[in-house]
Amino acid sequence: MSEKEAKARIKINKLLEEAGWRFFDDEKGKANIVLENNIKLTKQKLDDFGDDYEKTSCGFIDYLQLDNKGFPFIVLEAKKEGIHPLSAKEQARKYAQSQNCRFIILSNGTEHYLWDLQRGNPNIISKFPSPEEVIGYNNF
């Protein structure tokens, strides 16, 4: 992992914790973030990414956020500082579809977008939503 990517991940980790997401079980509940979740992708799906994506049969979701029942809820795709988060849109969409997630967060540690796949394009956000905020939004 490059230094710029590590810096972005440190910022993203802090933003997730500030929004109430948990990396570890604690008195508030079970962990609701899975890091580097390995998923199987078909060659066709990978080919759809084009030349910008490593051609392997597996991919790694940077952060998989879980709902209050422990099911996949949000895919968070992290890019290193200096890379625009929207460059990861299609990669993140494939991951989200593979996990049946409606929501995606795209971030480089400085710029962040929340994307509701059922409602159109990603929207810029200044902070990460809490689990409760996304659950409320999911009910619309």
Coordinates of N, CA and C in Angstrom, one line a residue:
M1 N 0.9 -1.2 0.0 CA 0.0 0.0 0.0 C 0.9 1.2 0.0
S2 N 0.6 2.2 -0.9 CA 1.4 3.4 -1.0 C 1.2 4.3 0.2
E3 N 2.1 5.2 0.4 CA 1.9 6.2 1.5 C 0.7 7.0 1.4
K4 N 0.4 7.4 0.1 CA -0.8 8.2 -0.1 C -2.1 7.4 0.2
E5 N -2.1 6.1 -0.2 CA -3.2 5.3 0.1 C -3.4 5.1 1.6
A6 N -2.3 4.9 2.3 CA -2.3 4.7 3.7 C -2.9 5.9 4.4
K7 N -2.5 7.1 4.0 CA -3.0 8.3 4.6 C -4.5 8.4 4.3
A8 N -4.9 8.1 3.1 CA -6.4 8.1 2.8 C -7.1 7.2 3.7
R9 N -6.6 6.0 3.9 CA -7.3 4.9 4.7 C -7.3 5.4 6.2
I10 N -6.3 6.0 6.7 CA -6.3 6.5 8.1 C -7.5 7.6 8.2
K11 N -7.6 8.5 7.3 CA -8.7 9.5 7.3 C -10.1 8.8 7.2
I12 N -10.2 7.8 6.3 CA -11.4 7.1 6.1 C -11.8 6.3 7.4
N13 N -10.8 5.7 8.0 CA -11.1 4.9 9.3 C -11.7 5.9 10.3
K14 N -11.1 7.1 10.5 CA -11.5 8.0 11.5 C -12.9 8.5 11.1
L15 N -13.2 8.8 9.9 CA -14.5 9.3 9.5 C -15.6 8.2 9.8
L16 N -15.3 6.9 9.5 CA -16.2 5.8 9.8 C -16.5 5.8 11.3
E17 N -15.5 5.8 12.1 CA -15.6 5.7 13.6 C -16.4 6.9 14.1
E18 N -16.2 8.1 13.5 CA -16.9 9.3 14.0 C -18.4 9.2 13.6
A19 N -18.7 8.5 12.6 CA -20.1 8.3 12.1 C -20.8 7.1 12.9
G20 N -20.1 6.5 13.7 CA -20.7 5.4 14.5 C -20.5 4.0 14.0
W21 N -19.7 3.8 13.0 CA -19.4 2.5 12.5 C -18.3 1.9 13.3
R22 N -18.3 0.5 13.5 CA -17.4 -0.1 14.4 C -16.5 -1.2 13.7
F23 N -15.2 -1.1 13.9 CA -14.3 -2.1 13.4 C -14.2 -3.3 14.3
F24 N -14.5 -3.1 15.5 CA -14.4 -4.2 16.5 C -15.7 -4.2 17.4
D25 N -16.0 -5.4 17.9 CA -17.1 -5.6 18.8 C -16.8 -4.7 20.1
D26 N -17.8 -4.0 20.6 CA -17.7 -3.3 21.8 C -19.0 -3.2 22.5
E27 N -19.1 -2.4 23.6 CA -20.4 -2.3 24.4 C -21.6 -1.8 23.5
K28 N -21.3 -1.2 22.4 CA -22.4 -0.6 21.6 C -22.9 -1.7 20.6
G29 N -22.1 -2.8 20.4 CA -22.6 -3.8 19.5 C -21.5 -4.5 18.8
K30 N -21.9 -5.3 17.9 CA -20.9 -6.1 17.1 C -20.2 -5.2 16.0
A31 N -19.1 -5.6 15.6 CA -18.4 -4.8 14.5 C -19.3 -4.8 13.3
N32 N -19.3 -3.7 12.6 CA -20.2 -3.6 11.4 C -19.4 -3.2 10.2
I33 N -18.1 -3.4 10.2 CA -17.2 -3.1 9.1 C -16.4 -4.3 8.8
V34 N -16.3 -4.8 7.6 CA -15.4 -5.9 7.2 C -14.4 -5.2 6.2
L35 N -13.1 -5.5 6.5 CA -12.1 -4.9 5.7 C -11.6 -5.9 4.6
E36 N -11.3 -5.4 3.4 CA -10.8 -6.2 2.3 C -11.5 -7.5 2.1
N37 N -12.8 -7.4 2.1 CA -13.7 -8.6 1.8 C -13.4 -9.2 0.4
N38 N -13.0 -10.4 0.3 CA -12.7 -11.0 -1.0 C -14.0 -11.5 -1.7
I39 N -14.2 -11.1 -2.9 CA -15.4 -11.5 -3.7 C -14.9 -12.1 -5.0
K40 N -15.7 -13.0 -5.5 CA -15.5 -13.7 -6.8 C -16.2 -12.9 -7.9
L41 N -15.4 -12.5 -8.9 CA -16.0 -11.9 -10.0 C -15.8 -12.7 -11.3
T42 N -16.7 -12.6 -12.2 CA -16.6 -13.3 -13.5 C -15.6 -12.6 -14.4
K43 N -15.0 -13.3 -15.3 CA -14.1 -12.6 -16.3 C -14.8 -11.5 -17.0
Q44 N -16.1 -11.7 -17.4 CA -16.9 -10.7 -18.1 C -17.0 -9.4 -17.3
K45 N -17.3 -9.6 -16.0 CA -17.4 -8.4 -15.2 C -16.1 -7.6 -15.1
L46 N -15.0 -8.4 -15.0 CA -13.7 -7.7 -14.9 C -13.4 -7.1 -16.3
D47 N -13.7 -7.7 -17.4 CA -13.4 -7.1 -18.7 C -14.2 -5.8 -18.9
D48 N -15.3 -5.7 -18.2 CA -16.1 -4.5 -18.3 C -15.4 -3.3 -17.7
F49 N -14.5 -3.6 -16.7 CA -13.7 -2.5 -16.1 C -12.8 -1.9 -17.1
G50 N -12.3 -2.6 -18.1 CA -11.4 -2.0 -19.0 C -9.9 -2.2 -18.5
D51 N -9.1 -1.4 -19.1 CA -7.6 -1.5 -18.8 C -7.2 -0.9 -17.5
D52 N -8.1 -0.2 -16.8 CA -7.8 0.4 -15.5 C -7.9 -0.5 -14.3
Y53 N -8.3 -1.7 -14.6 CA -8.5 -2.6 -13.4 C -7.7 -3.9 -13.6
E54 N -7.1 -4.3 -12.5 CA -6.3 -5.5 -12.5 C -7.1 -6.7 -12.9
K55 N -6.6 -7.5 -13.9 CA -7.4 -8.6 -14.4 C -7.1 -9.9 -13.5
T56 N -7.9 -10.0 -12.5 CA -7.9 -11.2 -11.7 C -9.3 -11.8 -11.6
S57 N -9.4 -13.0 -11.1 CA -10.8 -13.5 -10.9 C -11.4 -13.2 -9.6
C58 N -10.7 -12.5 -8.7 CA -11.2 -12.0 -7.5 C -11.0 -10.5 -7.3
G59 N -11.8 -9.9 -6.5 CA -11.6 -8.5 -6.2 C -11.7 -8.4 -4.7
F60 N -11.3 -7.2 -4.2 CA -11.4 -7.0 -2.8 C -12.1 -5.7 -2.5
I61 N -13.2 -5.8 -1.8 CA -13.9 -4.6 -1.3 C -13.1 -4.0 -0.2
D62 N -12.8 -2.7 -0.4 CA -12.0 -2.0 0.6 C -12.7 -2.1 2.0
Y63 N -13.9 -1.6 2.1 CA -14.7 -1.7 3.3 C -16.1 -2.1 2.9
L64 N -16.6 -3.1 3.6 CA -18.0 -3.6 3.5 C -18.6 -3.3 4.8
Q65 N -19.6 -2.4 4.8 CA -20.3 -2.0 6.0 C -21.6 -2.8 6.1
L66 N -21.9 -3.3 7.3 CA -23.0 -4.2 7.5 C -24.2 -3.5 8.2
D67 N -25.4 -4.0 7.9 CA -26.6 -3.5 8.6 C -26.7 -4.0 10.0
N68 N -27.7 -3.7 10.7 CA -27.9 -4.1 12.1 C -28.1 -5.6 12.2
K69 N -28.4 -6.3 11.1 CA -28.5 -7.8 11.2 C -27.3 -8.5 10.7
G70 N -26.3 -7.7 10.3 CA -25.0 -8.3 9.9 C -24.9 -8.6 8.4
F71 N -25.9 -8.1 7.6 CA -25.9 -8.3 6.2 C -25.2 -7.1 5.4
P72 N -24.5 -7.4 4.3 CA -23.9 -6.4 3.5 C -24.8 -5.2 3.2
F73 N -24.4 -4.0 3.4 CA -25.2 -2.8 3.3 C -24.6 -1.7 2.4
I74 N -23.4 -1.4 2.7 CA -22.7 -0.4 1.9 C -21.3 -0.9 1.5
V75 N -20.9 -0.6 0.3 CA -19.6 -0.8 -0.2 C -18.9 0.5 -0.2
L76 N -17.7 0.6 0.5 CA -16.9 1.8 0.5 C -15.7 1.5 -0.3
E77 N -15.5 2.2 -1.4 CA -14.3 2.1 -2.2 C -13.4 3.2 -1.9
A78 N -12.2 2.9 -1.5 CA -11.2 3.9 -1.1 C -10.1 4.0 -2.2
K79 N -9.8 5.2 -2.5 CA -8.7 5.6 -3.5 C -7.7 6.4 -2.7
K80 N -6.5 6.3 -3.2 CA -5.4 7.1 -2.6 C -5.6 8.6 -2.9
E81 N -5.0 9.4 -2.0 CA -5.1 10.8 -2.2 C -4.6 11.2 -3.5
G82 N -5.2 12.1 -4.2 CA -4.8 12.5 -5.5 C -5.6 11.8 -6.6
I83 N -6.3 10.7 -6.3 CA -7.1 10.0 -7.3 C -8.6 10.5 -7.0
H84 N -9.3 10.9 -8.0 CA -10.7 11.3 -7.8 C -11.5 10.1 -7.4
P85 N -12.3 10.2 -6.4 CA -13.1 9.1 -5.9 C -14.1 8.5 -7.0
L86 N -14.6 9.4 -7.9 CA -15.5 9.0 -8.9 C -14.9 8.1 -9.9
S87 N -13.6 8.0 -10.0 CA -12.9 7.1 -10.9 C -13.2 5.6 -10.5
A88 N -13.7 5.4 -9.3 CA -13.9 4.0 -8.9 C -15.4 3.6 -9.0
K89 N -16.2 4.5 -9.7 CA -17.7 4.2 -9.7 C -18.0 2.8 -10.2
E90 N -17.5 2.4 -11.4 CA -17.9 1.2 -12.0 C -17.3 0.0 -11.2
Q91 N -16.1 0.1 -10.7 CA -15.6 -1.0 -9.9 C -16.4 -1.2 -8.6
A92 N -16.8 -0.1 -8.0 CA -17.6 -0.2 -6.8 C -19.0 -0.7 -7.1
R93 N -19.6 -0.3 -8.2 CA -20.9 -0.8 -8.6 C -20.9 -2.3 -8.7
K94 N -19.9 -2.9 -9.4 CA -19.8 -4.3 -9.5 C -19.7 -5.0 -8.1
Y95 N -18.9 -4.4 -7.2 CA -18.8 -5.0 -5.9 C -20.1 -4.9 -5.2
A96 N -20.8 -3.8 -5.3 CA -22.1 -3.6 -4.6 C -23.1 -4.6 -5.2
Q97 N -23.2 -4.7 -6.5 CA -24.1 -5.7 -7.1 C -23.8 -7.1 -6.6
S98 N -22.5 -7.5 -6.5 CA -22.2 -8.8 -6.0 C -22.6 -9.1 -4.6
Q99 N -22.8 -8.0 -3.8 CA -23.1 -8.2 -2.4 C -24.6 -7.8 -2.1
N100 N -25.3 -7.4 -3.2 CA -26.7 -7.0 -3.1 C -26.8 -5.7 -2.2
C101 N -25.8 -4.8 -2.3 CA -25.8 -3.5 -1.6 C -26.4 -2.4 -2.5
R102 N -27.3 -1.6 -1.8 CA -27.9 -0.5 -2.5 C -27.0 0.7 -2.5
F103 N -26.1 0.8 -1.5 CA -25.4 2.1 -1.2 C -23.9 1.8 -1.5
I104 N -23.2 2.9 -1.9 CA -21.8 2.9 -2.1 C -21.3 4.3 -1.6
I105 N -20.1 4.2 -0.9 CA -19.4 5.4 -0.6 C -18.1 5.4 -1.4
L106 N -17.8 6.5 -2.0 CA -16.5 6.6 -2.8 C -15.7 7.7 -2.1
S107 N -14.4 7.4 -1.7 CA -13.6 8.4 -1.0 C -12.2 8.2 -1.3
N108 N -11.5 9.4 -1.2 CA -10.0 9.3 -1.3 C -9.5 9.9 0.1
G109 N -10.3 10.0 1.1 CA -9.9 10.5 2.4 C -10.2 12.0 2.5
T110 N -10.3 12.7 1.4 CA -10.6 14.1 1.4 C -11.9 14.4 0.7
E111 N -12.2 13.8 -0.4 CA -13.5 14.0 -1.1 C -14.3 12.7 -0.9
H112 N -15.6 12.8 -0.7 CA -16.5 11.7 -0.5 C -17.8 11.8 -1.2
Y113 N -18.3 10.7 -1.7 CA -19.5 10.6 -2.4 C -20.4 9.5 -1.8
L114 N -21.7 9.7 -1.7 CA -22.6 8.7 -1.3 C -23.5 8.4 -2.6
W115 N -23.6 7.2 -2.9 CA -24.3 6.8 -4.1 C -25.4 5.8 -3.7
D116 N -26.6 6.1 -4.0 CA -27.8 5.2 -3.8 C -28.0 4.7 -5.2
L117 N -27.7 3.5 -5.5 CA -27.9 2.9 -6.8 C -29.3 2.9 -7.3
Q118 N -30.3 3.1 -6.5 CA -31.7 3.1 -6.9 C -32.1 4.5 -7.2
R119 N -31.3 5.5 -6.9 CA -31.7 6.9 -7.1 C -30.8 7.7 -8.0
G120 N -29.9 7.2 -8.7 CA -29.2 8.0 -9.7 C -27.7 8.1 -9.4
N121 N -27.2 9.3 -9.6 CA -25.7 9.5 -9.5 C -25.3 9.8 -8.1
P122 N -23.9 9.6 -7.9 CA -23.4 9.9 -6.5 C -23.5 11.4 -6.2
N123 N -23.7 11.6 -4.9 CA -23.8 13.0 -4.4 C -22.6 13.2 -3.4
I124 N -22.0 14.4 -3.5 CA -20.9 14.7 -2.6 C -21.4 14.9 -1.2
I125 N -20.6 14.4 -0.3 CA -21.0 14.5 1.2 C -19.8 15.0 1.9
S126 N -20.0 15.7 3.0 CA -18.9 16.3 3.8 C -18.5 15.3 5.0
K127 N -19.4 14.4 5.3 CA -19.1 13.4 6.4 C -19.8 12.1 6.0
F128 N -19.4 11.1 6.6 CA -20.0 9.8 6.4 C -21.3 9.7 7.2
P129 N -22.3 9.0 6.6 CA -23.5 8.9 7.3 C -23.4 7.8 8.4
S130 N -24.2 8.0 9.4 CA -24.2 6.9 10.5 C -25.0 5.7 10.0
P131 N -24.9 4.6 10.7 CA -25.7 3.5 10.3 C -27.2 3.8 10.3
E132 N -27.6 4.6 11.4 CA -29.0 4.9 11.5 C -29.5 5.8 10.4
E133 N -28.6 6.8 10.0 CA -29.0 7.7 8.8 C -29.2 6.9 7.6
V134 N -28.4 5.9 7.3 CA -28.5 5.1 6.1 C -29.7 4.2 6.1
I135 N -30.0 3.6 7.3 CA -31.1 2.8 7.5 C -32.4 3.6 7.2
G136 N -32.5 4.8 7.8 CA -33.6 5.7 7.5 C -33.8 6.0 6.1
Y137 N -32.7 6.3 5.4 CA -32.7 6.6 4.0 C -33.1 5.4 3.2
N138 N -32.7 4.3 3.6 CA -33.0 3.0 2.9 C -34.5 2.7 2.9
N139 N -35.3 3.3 3.9 CA -36.7 3.0 4.0 C -37.5 3.8 3.0
F140 N -36.9 4.8 2.3 CA -37.6 5.6 1.3 C -37.7 4.9 0.0

